[in-house]
Coordinates of C-alpha atoms and ligand atoms in Angstrom, one line a residue:
X1 CA 84.4 -3.0 63.8
X2 CA 87.3 -5.6 63.1
X3 CA 85.9 -8.2 60.5
X4 CA 87.9 -11.4 59.3
X5 CA 89.3 -10.7 56.0
X6 CA 90.2 -12.9 52.7
X7 CA 93.8 -11.7 51.7
X8 CA 96.2 -14.2 53.2
X9 CA 94.0 -17.1 52.2
X10 CA 96.2 -19.8 50.1
X11 CA 93.8 -20.4 47.3
X12 CA 95.7 -22.4 44.8
X13 CA 93.2 -25.2 44.1
X14 CA 90.9 -24.4 46.6
X15 CA 87.1 -23.5 46.1
X16 CA 85.2 -20.4 47.3
X17 CA 81.6 -19.7 48.1
X18 CA 80.9 -16.1 48.2
X19 CA 77.2 -15.1 49.5
X20 CA 76.7 -12.0 47.4
X21 CA 73.0 -9.9 47.1
X22 CA 72.4 -10.0 43.4
X23 CA 68.6 -9.0 44.1
X24 CA 68.6 -7.0 41.1
X25 CA 65.8 -5.8 39.3
X26 CA 64.8 -7.3 35.8
X27 CA 62.6 -6.7 33.0
X28 CA 61.1 -8.3 30.6
X29 CA 63.0 -7.9 26.8
X30 CA 63.2 -9.9 23.6
X31 CA 60.2 -12.1 25.5
X32 CA 62.7 -12.8 28.3
X33 CA 63.9 -11.2 31.7
X34 CA 67.1 -9.2 31.5
X35 CA 68.9 -7.7 34.5
X36 CA 67.8 -4.3 34.2
X37 CA 70.2 -2.6 36.5
X38 CA 74.0 -4.8 36.9
X39 CA 75.2 -2.2 39.3
X40 CA 75.6 -4.9 42.2
X41 CA 77.0 -7.4 39.4
X42 CA 80.0 -4.9 38.3
X43 CA 80.7 -4.3 42.1
X44 CA 81.7 -7.9 42.9
X45 CA 83.5 -8.4 39.9
X46 CA 86.9 -7.5 41.5
X47 CA 86.5 -9.9 44.1
X48 CA 85.7 -13.0 41.6
X49 CA 88.7 -11.7 39.4
X50 CA 90.8 -12.0 42.7
X51 CA 89.8 -14.8 44.0
X52 CA 90.5 -16.5 40.2
X53 CA 93.5 -15.2 39.6
X54 CA 94.8 -16.6 43.3
X55 CA 93.9 -19.9 41.8
X56 CA 90.4 -20.6 43.3
X57 CA 87.2 -21.6 41.6
X58 CA 84.7 -19.4 42.8
X59 CA 81.0 -20.4 43.6
X60 CA 78.3 -17.3 44.7
X61 CA 75.1 -17.6 45.9
X62 CA 72.1 -15.2 46.0
X63 CA 68.5 -14.8 46.9
X64 CA 66.2 -13.4 44.1
X65 CA 62.6 -12.2 45.0
X66 CA 60.3 -14.2 47.2
X67 CA 59.6 -17.2 45.6
X68 CA 59.0 -18.4 49.5
X69 CA 60.9 -21.9 49.5
X70 CA 59.4 -23.2 46.5
X71 CA 61.3 -23.6 42.5
X72 CA 59.5 -20.5 40.8
X73 CA 60.9 -20.3 37.3
X74 CA 60.2 -16.4 37.2
X75 CA 62.7 -16.1 40.2
X76 CA 65.4 -18.2 38.8
X77 CA 68.4 -16.5 38.7
X78 CA 69.6 -17.6 34.8
X79 CA 68.9 -13.8 33.5
X80 CA 71.6 -12.9 36.0
X81 CA 74.0 -15.7 34.9
X82 CA 73.6 -14.7 31.7
X83 CA 74.2 -10.9 32.4
X84 CA 77.9 -12.2 34.6
X85 CA 78.6 -14.3 31.3
X86 CA 78.3 -11.0 29.3
X87 CA 80.2 -9.2 32.0
X88 CA 83.4 -11.7 31.6
X89 CA 82.8 -12.9 35.3
X90 CA 84.5 -15.9 36.4
X91 CA 81.6 -17.5 38.7
X92 CA 79.9 -20.2 38.8
X93 CA 76.3 -18.8 40.4
X94 CA 73.8 -21.3 42.2
X95 CA 70.3 -21.1 41.5
X96 CA 68.4 -19.0 43.7
X97 CA 69.0 -19.9 47.7
X98 CA 65.4 -19.2 48.6
X99 CA 64.0 -21.4 46.6
X100 CA 64.7 -24.1 49.3
X101 CA 62.5 -23.2 52.6
X102 CA 65.6 -24.2 54.8
X103 CA 67.2 -20.7 53.7
X104 CA 65.1 -18.1 55.3
X105 CA 64.6 -20.8 58.1
X106 CA 68.1 -20.9 58.9
X107 CA 67.9 -24.4 58.7
X108 CA 71.7 -26.0 59.8
X109 CA 71.6 -29.0 57.0
X110 CA 70.2 -26.5 54.4
X111 CA 73.1 -23.9 55.4
X112 CA 75.7 -27.4 55.7
X113 CA 74.7 -28.6 52.0
X114 CA 76.0 -24.8 50.8
X115 CA 79.2 -25.7 51.9
X116 CA 79.8 -29.3 51.0
X117 CA 83.3 -29.4 48.9
X118 CA 83.9 -25.4 49.6
X119 CA 87.0 -24.7 51.5
X120 CA 85.9 -21.0 52.0
X121 CA 83.2 -18.6 52.6
X122 CA 83.1 -14.9 52.1
X123 CA 80.0 -12.9 52.9
X124 CA 79.8 -9.9 50.1
X125 CA 76.1 -9.5 51.2
X126 CA 75.9 -6.7 53.3
X127 CA 72.0 -6.0 52.3
X128 CA 70.9 -9.3 53.3
X129 CA 73.2 -9.6 56.4
X130 CA 70.2 -8.2 58.6
X131 CA 68.8 -11.6 58.3
X132 CA 69.7 -14.8 60.4
X133 CA 69.4 -16.8 57.2
X134 CA 70.9 -20.0 57.0
X135 CA 73.2 -18.8 53.9
X136 CA 74.7 -15.7 56.2
X137 CA 75.0 -17.7 59.6
X138 CA 75.5 -21.1 59.2
X139 CA 79.2 -21.3 56.6
X140 CA 81.2 -19.3 59.3
X141 CA 80.4 -22.1 62.0
X142 CA 81.7 -24.9 59.2
X143 CA 84.7 -23.3 57.4
X144 CA 87.2 -20.4 57.2
X145 CA 85.3 -17.2 56.5
X146 CA 85.8 -13.8 55.7
X147 CA 83.7 -10.6 54.8
X148 CA 84.1 -9.5 51.2
X149 CA 85.3 -6.0 50.4
X150 CA 82.1 -4.1 49.4
X151 CA 81.0 -5.4 52.6
X152 CA 83.7 -4.4 55.1
X153 CA 83.8 -0.8 53.1
X154 CA 80.3 -0.3 53.3
X155 CA 80.6 -1.4 57.6
X156 CA 83.5 1.1 57.9
X157 CA 81.9 3.8 56.5
X158 CA 78.5 3.7 58.0
X159 CA 80.2 3.1 61.7
X160 CA 82.6 5.7 60.7
X161 CA 80.1 8.4 60.2
X162 CA 78.2 7.4 64.1
X163 CA 81.5 7.3 65.4
X164 CA 83.9 10.1 63.8
X165 CA 81.7 12.7 61.8
X166 CA 82.8 16.1 60.8
X167 CA 81.0 18.3 62.7
X168 CA 78.2 19.5 62.5
X169 CA 76.6 16.0 61.7
X170 CA 73.3 16.6 59.9
X171 CA 71.1 13.3 59.5
X172 CA 67.8 13.6 57.4
X173 CA 65.2 10.2 58.0
X174 CA 61.9 10.4 56.0
X175 CA 59.7 7.9 54.7
X176 CA 56.3 6.8 55.4
X177 CA 55.9 5.0 58.6
X178 CA 57.0 6.6 62.0
X179 CA 57.3 3.0 63.4
X180 CA 59.9 2.0 61.0
X181 CA 62.4 5.1 61.4
X182 CA 61.8 6.2 65.4
X183 CA 64.5 3.6 66.5
X184 CA 67.1 5.4 64.1
X185 CA 66.0 9.0 65.1
X186 CA 66.6 8.3 69.0
X187 CA 70.3 7.1 67.8
X188 CA 70.8 10.1 65.7
X189 CA 69.4 12.7 68.3
X190 CA 72.4 11.2 70.3
X191 CA 75.1 11.5 67.8
X192 CA 74.4 14.0 65.3
X193 CA 74.1 17.8 65.8
X194 CA 70.5 18.1 64.0
X195 CA 68.4 15.3 62.7
X196 CA 65.8 16.4 60.0
X197 CA 62.6 14.8 59.6
X198 CA 60.3 14.9 56.5
X199 CA 58.0 12.3 54.8
X200 CA 55.1 10.8 55.9
X201 CA 56.6 10.3 59.7
X202 CA 56.5 13.7 60.2
X203 CA 53.3 14.4 60.5
X204 CA 53.3 12.2 63.9
X205 CA 55.9 14.6 65.2
X206 CA 53.5 17.7 64.0
X207 CA 50.6 16.6 65.6
X208 CA 52.6 16.2 68.8
X209 CA 53.0 19.9 68.6
X210 CA 49.2 19.8 68.4
X211 CA 49.2 21.1 64.8
X212 CA 46.1 20.1 62.0
X213 CA 47.3 17.1 60.1
X214 CA 44.4 16.4 58.6
X215 CA 44.0 12.8 57.0
X216 CA 47.7 12.3 56.6
X217 CA 49.8 9.5 57.8
X218 CA 49.7 9.2 61.6
X219 CA 50.5 6.7 64.3
X220 CA 49.2 7.8 67.7
X221 CA 50.8 5.2 69.5
X222 CA 54.4 7.7 68.9
X223 CA 52.9 10.8 69.8
X224 CA 55.0 10.5 73.7
X225 CA 58.2 9.8 71.8
X226 CA 57.9 11.9 69.1
X227 CA 57.0 15.0 72.2
X228 CA 60.0 13.5 73.9
X229 CA 62.3 14.0 70.9
X230 CA 61.0 17.3 70.1
X231 CA 62.0 18.2 73.6
X232 CA 65.8 17.5 72.9
X233 CA 65.8 20.8 70.5
X234 CA 67.6 18.8 67.9
X235 CA 65.0 17.5 66.0
X236 CA 63.9 19.7 63.1
X237 CA 60.3 18.9 61.4
X238 CA 58.6 20.4 58.3
X239 CA 57.1 23.9 59.1
X240 CA 54.7 23.8 56.1
X241 CA 53.1 21.5 53.9
X242 CA 51.8 20.3 50.2
X243 CA 49.2 18.2 49.8
X244 CA 45.6 17.4 48.3
X245 CA 42.0 16.9 49.3
X246 CA 41.1 13.5 50.6
X247 CA 40.1 11.0 47.6
X248 CA 42.1 12.9 44.9
X249 CA 44.1 10.7 42.3
X250 CA 47.6 10.1 43.4
X251 CA 50.3 8.4 41.3
X252 CA 53.1 8.3 39.6
X253 CA 51.2 9.7 36.7
X254 CA 50.4 12.7 38.4
X255 CA 46.8 13.6 38.6
X256 CA 44.5 16.7 37.7
X257 CA 44.4 18.8 40.8
X258 CA 47.4 21.6 41.7
X259 CA 48.8 20.7 45.0
X260 CA 47.8 22.8 47.9
X261 CA 50.0 24.8 50.1
X262 CA 48.5 24.1 53.4
X263 CA 51.0 26.7 55.6
X264 CA 51.8 24.8 59.0
X265 CA 47.9 23.4 59.6
X266 CA 46.7 20.7 57.2
X267 CA 42.7 21.3 57.4
X268 CA 40.4 18.1 58.1
X269 CA 39.6 15.8 55.0
X270 CA 43.0 16.8 53.3
X271 CA 46.3 15.2 53.2
X272 CA 50.1 15.9 53.4
X273 CA 52.4 14.6 50.8
X274 CA 55.3 16.6 50.7
X275 CA 57.0 19.1 52.4
X276 CA 56.3 23.2 51.5
X277 CA 58.4 25.6 50.6
X278 CA 59.4 27.3 53.9
X279 CA 60.6 23.8 54.7
X280 CA 62.4 23.3 51.8
X281 CA 64.6 26.7 52.7
X282 CA 65.0 25.8 56.4
X283 CA 66.4 22.4 55.5
X284 CA 68.3 22.9 52.5
X285 CA 70.3 25.6 54.3
X286 CA 70.9 23.5 57.2
X287 CA 72.1 20.9 54.9
X288 CA 74.9 23.5 53.2
X289 CA 76.2 24.0 56.3
X290 CA 77.0 20.4 57.4
X291 CA 80.3 18.6 57.6
X292 CA 78.9 15.4 57.5
X293 CA 75.6 14.3 56.3
X294 CA 73.6 10.9 56.2
X295 CA 70.3 10.8 54.3
X296 CA 67.6 7.8 54.5
X297 CA 64.1 8.6 53.3
X298 CA 62.2 10.5 51.1
X299 CA 60.6 13.9 52.2
X300 CA 57.3 13.2 50.7
X301 CA 55.1 11.0 48.3
X302 CA 57.7 11.6 45.4
X303 CA 56.7 8.6 43.0
X304 CA 53.9 11.5 42.1
X305 CA 55.4 14.2 40.3
X306 CA 53.4 17.0 41.7
X307 CA 55.2 16.0 45.1
X308 CA 59.1 15.2 44.0
X309 CA 59.9 18.7 44.8
X310 CA 61.0 18.3 48.7
X311 CA 62.7 15.1 47.9
X312 CA 64.8 16.7 44.9
X313 CA 65.5 19.8 46.7
X314 CA 67.0 17.7 49.9
X315 CA 68.8 15.4 47.2
X316 CA 70.2 18.7 45.3
X317 CA 71.5 20.1 48.8
X318 CA 73.1 16.9 49.7
X319 CA 74.7 16.3 46.2
X320 CA 75.9 19.9 46.5
X321 CA 77.4 20.1 49.6
X322 CA 81.0 19.3 50.0
X323 CA 80.5 17.6 53.5
X324 CA 80.8 13.8 53.9
X325 CA 77.6 12.6 52.5
X326 CA 75.8 9.1 52.7
X327 CA 72.8 8.0 51.3
X328 CA 71.1 4.9 52.4
X329 CA 67.6 3.5 52.0
X330 CA 66.0 2.3 48.2
X331 CA 63.9 5.2 48.0
X332 CA 66.4 7.9 48.8
X333 CA 68.7 6.1 46.4
X334 CA 66.1 5.9 43.6
X335 CA 65.4 9.9 44.0
X336 CA 69.3 10.8 43.6
X337 CA 69.4 8.4 40.6
X338 CA 66.4 9.7 39.3
X339 CA 67.7 13.6 39.5
X340 CA 71.2 12.1 38.1
X341 CA 73.0 13.0 41.0
X342 CA 74.1 9.8 42.5
X343 CA 78.0 10.2 41.6
X344 CA 77.8 13.5 43.5
X345 CA 77.5 12.0 46.9
X346 CA 80.3 10.4 48.7
X347 CA 78.8 7.2 49.9
X348 CA 75.6 5.3 48.3
X349 CA 74.7 2.2 50.8
X350 CA 73.7 -0.6 48.9
X351 CA 71.5 -1.9 51.9
X352 CA 68.3 -0.1 53.1
X353 CA 67.2 -2.4 55.7
X354 CA 70.9 -3.3 56.4
X355 CA 72.3 0.1 57.0
X356 CA 69.3 1.3 58.9
X357 CA 69.8 -1.6 61.6
X358 CA 73.6 -1.3 61.5
X359 CA 73.0 2.6 62.5
X360 CA 70.1 1.6 65.3
X361 CA 71.9 -1.3 66.9
X362 CA 75.6 -1.2 65.6
X363 CA 75.5 -4.9 64.6
X364 CA 73.9 -7.2 62.2
X365 CA 73.9 -10.7 62.9
X366 CA 75.7 -11.9 60.0
X367 CA 78.4 -9.5 60.9
X368 CA 78.5 -11.4 64.4
X369 CA 78.4 -14.8 62.5
X370 CA 81.6 -14.0 60.5
X371 CA 83.6 -12.2 64.1
X372 CA 82.6 -15.5 66.2
X373 CA 83.5 -17.8 63.3
X374 CA 85.7 -20.8 65.2
X375 CA 88.0 -20.4 62.4
X376 CA 88.9 -16.7 62.9
Ligands
LIG401 P1 59.8 4.1 53.7 O1 59.5 2.9 53.0 O2 59.2 4.0 55.0 O3 61.3 4.8 53.3 O4 59.1 5.1 52.5 C1 59.1 5.2 51.7 C2 57.6 5.8 51.2 O5 57.0 6.5 51.6 C3 57.8 6.5 49.6 O6 57.3 5.0 48.5 C4 57.0 7.4 49.6 O7 56.1 7.4 48.7 C5 56.1 7.3 51.0 N1 55.8 8.4 51.7 C6 56.4 9.6 51.9 N2 56.1 10.7 52.2 C7 54.9 10.3 52.3 C8 53.3 11.2 52.5 N3 53.5 12.6 53.1 N4 52.2 10.5 52.2 C9 52.1 9.5 51.7 N5 53.5 8.8 51.4 C10 54.6 9.1 51.5

């Protein structure tokens, strides 16, 4: 996808607004909020540095949490400003965009206020570009605009995997809800050689095969579509499951009960929370033979250590593979990090929702806005 770039702009004495996604985790330390993970801040530093070196003054803007249009002090960007200062960033950070209801409402007047006194706009917020919000949509209609380097790299990588994968192309899709992920499974069945489905979304597929799923996550509305996807012969689902009886304690602290291996059918009044050992063996073997891997979503309720095994095995198989591997979605990335495997995959996508939408629809509102800018 061709997106406008900033490299040729004359920036001496000019002002540039950079839309970033600094919606980072914070935690309380020394009686105040501190940035707990500054990966996204560091990733933006080279752009700020480049723009300043070329003579621009740089203003950055981000959303942060969900203050819902009100000035909520706990969602102030102050901790992010402090961290940027410590990192030596040459940038002035505006207060949280979502303190104004105009941001999420895509209000033209709010959008215009963001570029008052601004000569150029750069969208470096891939993770926010699937939302038609004012800071994403309005500036490109008013000033010369470009995609930031990280955004462009992320778009190129994700679309490149879909259009020119080294074969076999193995996709792995997991997570809780079949409703959220069926669209992407449909696209991947067209493009990939094999689509592995795990996590809570897999039980609707299992039910479509007539298997017992007990009281596991399930959505009857999608039974027919799951059956049709299985018909393609390209979808691989778990052949066995681990789980617990209904009502058993569950959570990050674990619980007193040992997980039960259910085999292919989950009995009544029992719930599945992870793929079983046979599934792990089949899935990891398929992953090991891949030329390209795309992974989004966990294989089970991995926050509970008793049900981390399936997701961890997939994470290890992806990390160990020499294939081009792209991992997206907050939970898969969190699992990779928890296992210390993040550096061993080819590309980690920063935008969960945005990467799924780009893969499913081939475009995003924020990318369209850049391409359709009258200044492009
Ligand atoms: P998603 O946001 O759809 O990607 O789903 C991620 C969440 O799904 C994680 O919090 C997982 O713990 C949860 N999850 C995955 N598999 C299961 C399962 N079998 N039962 C319940 N929750 C699950």
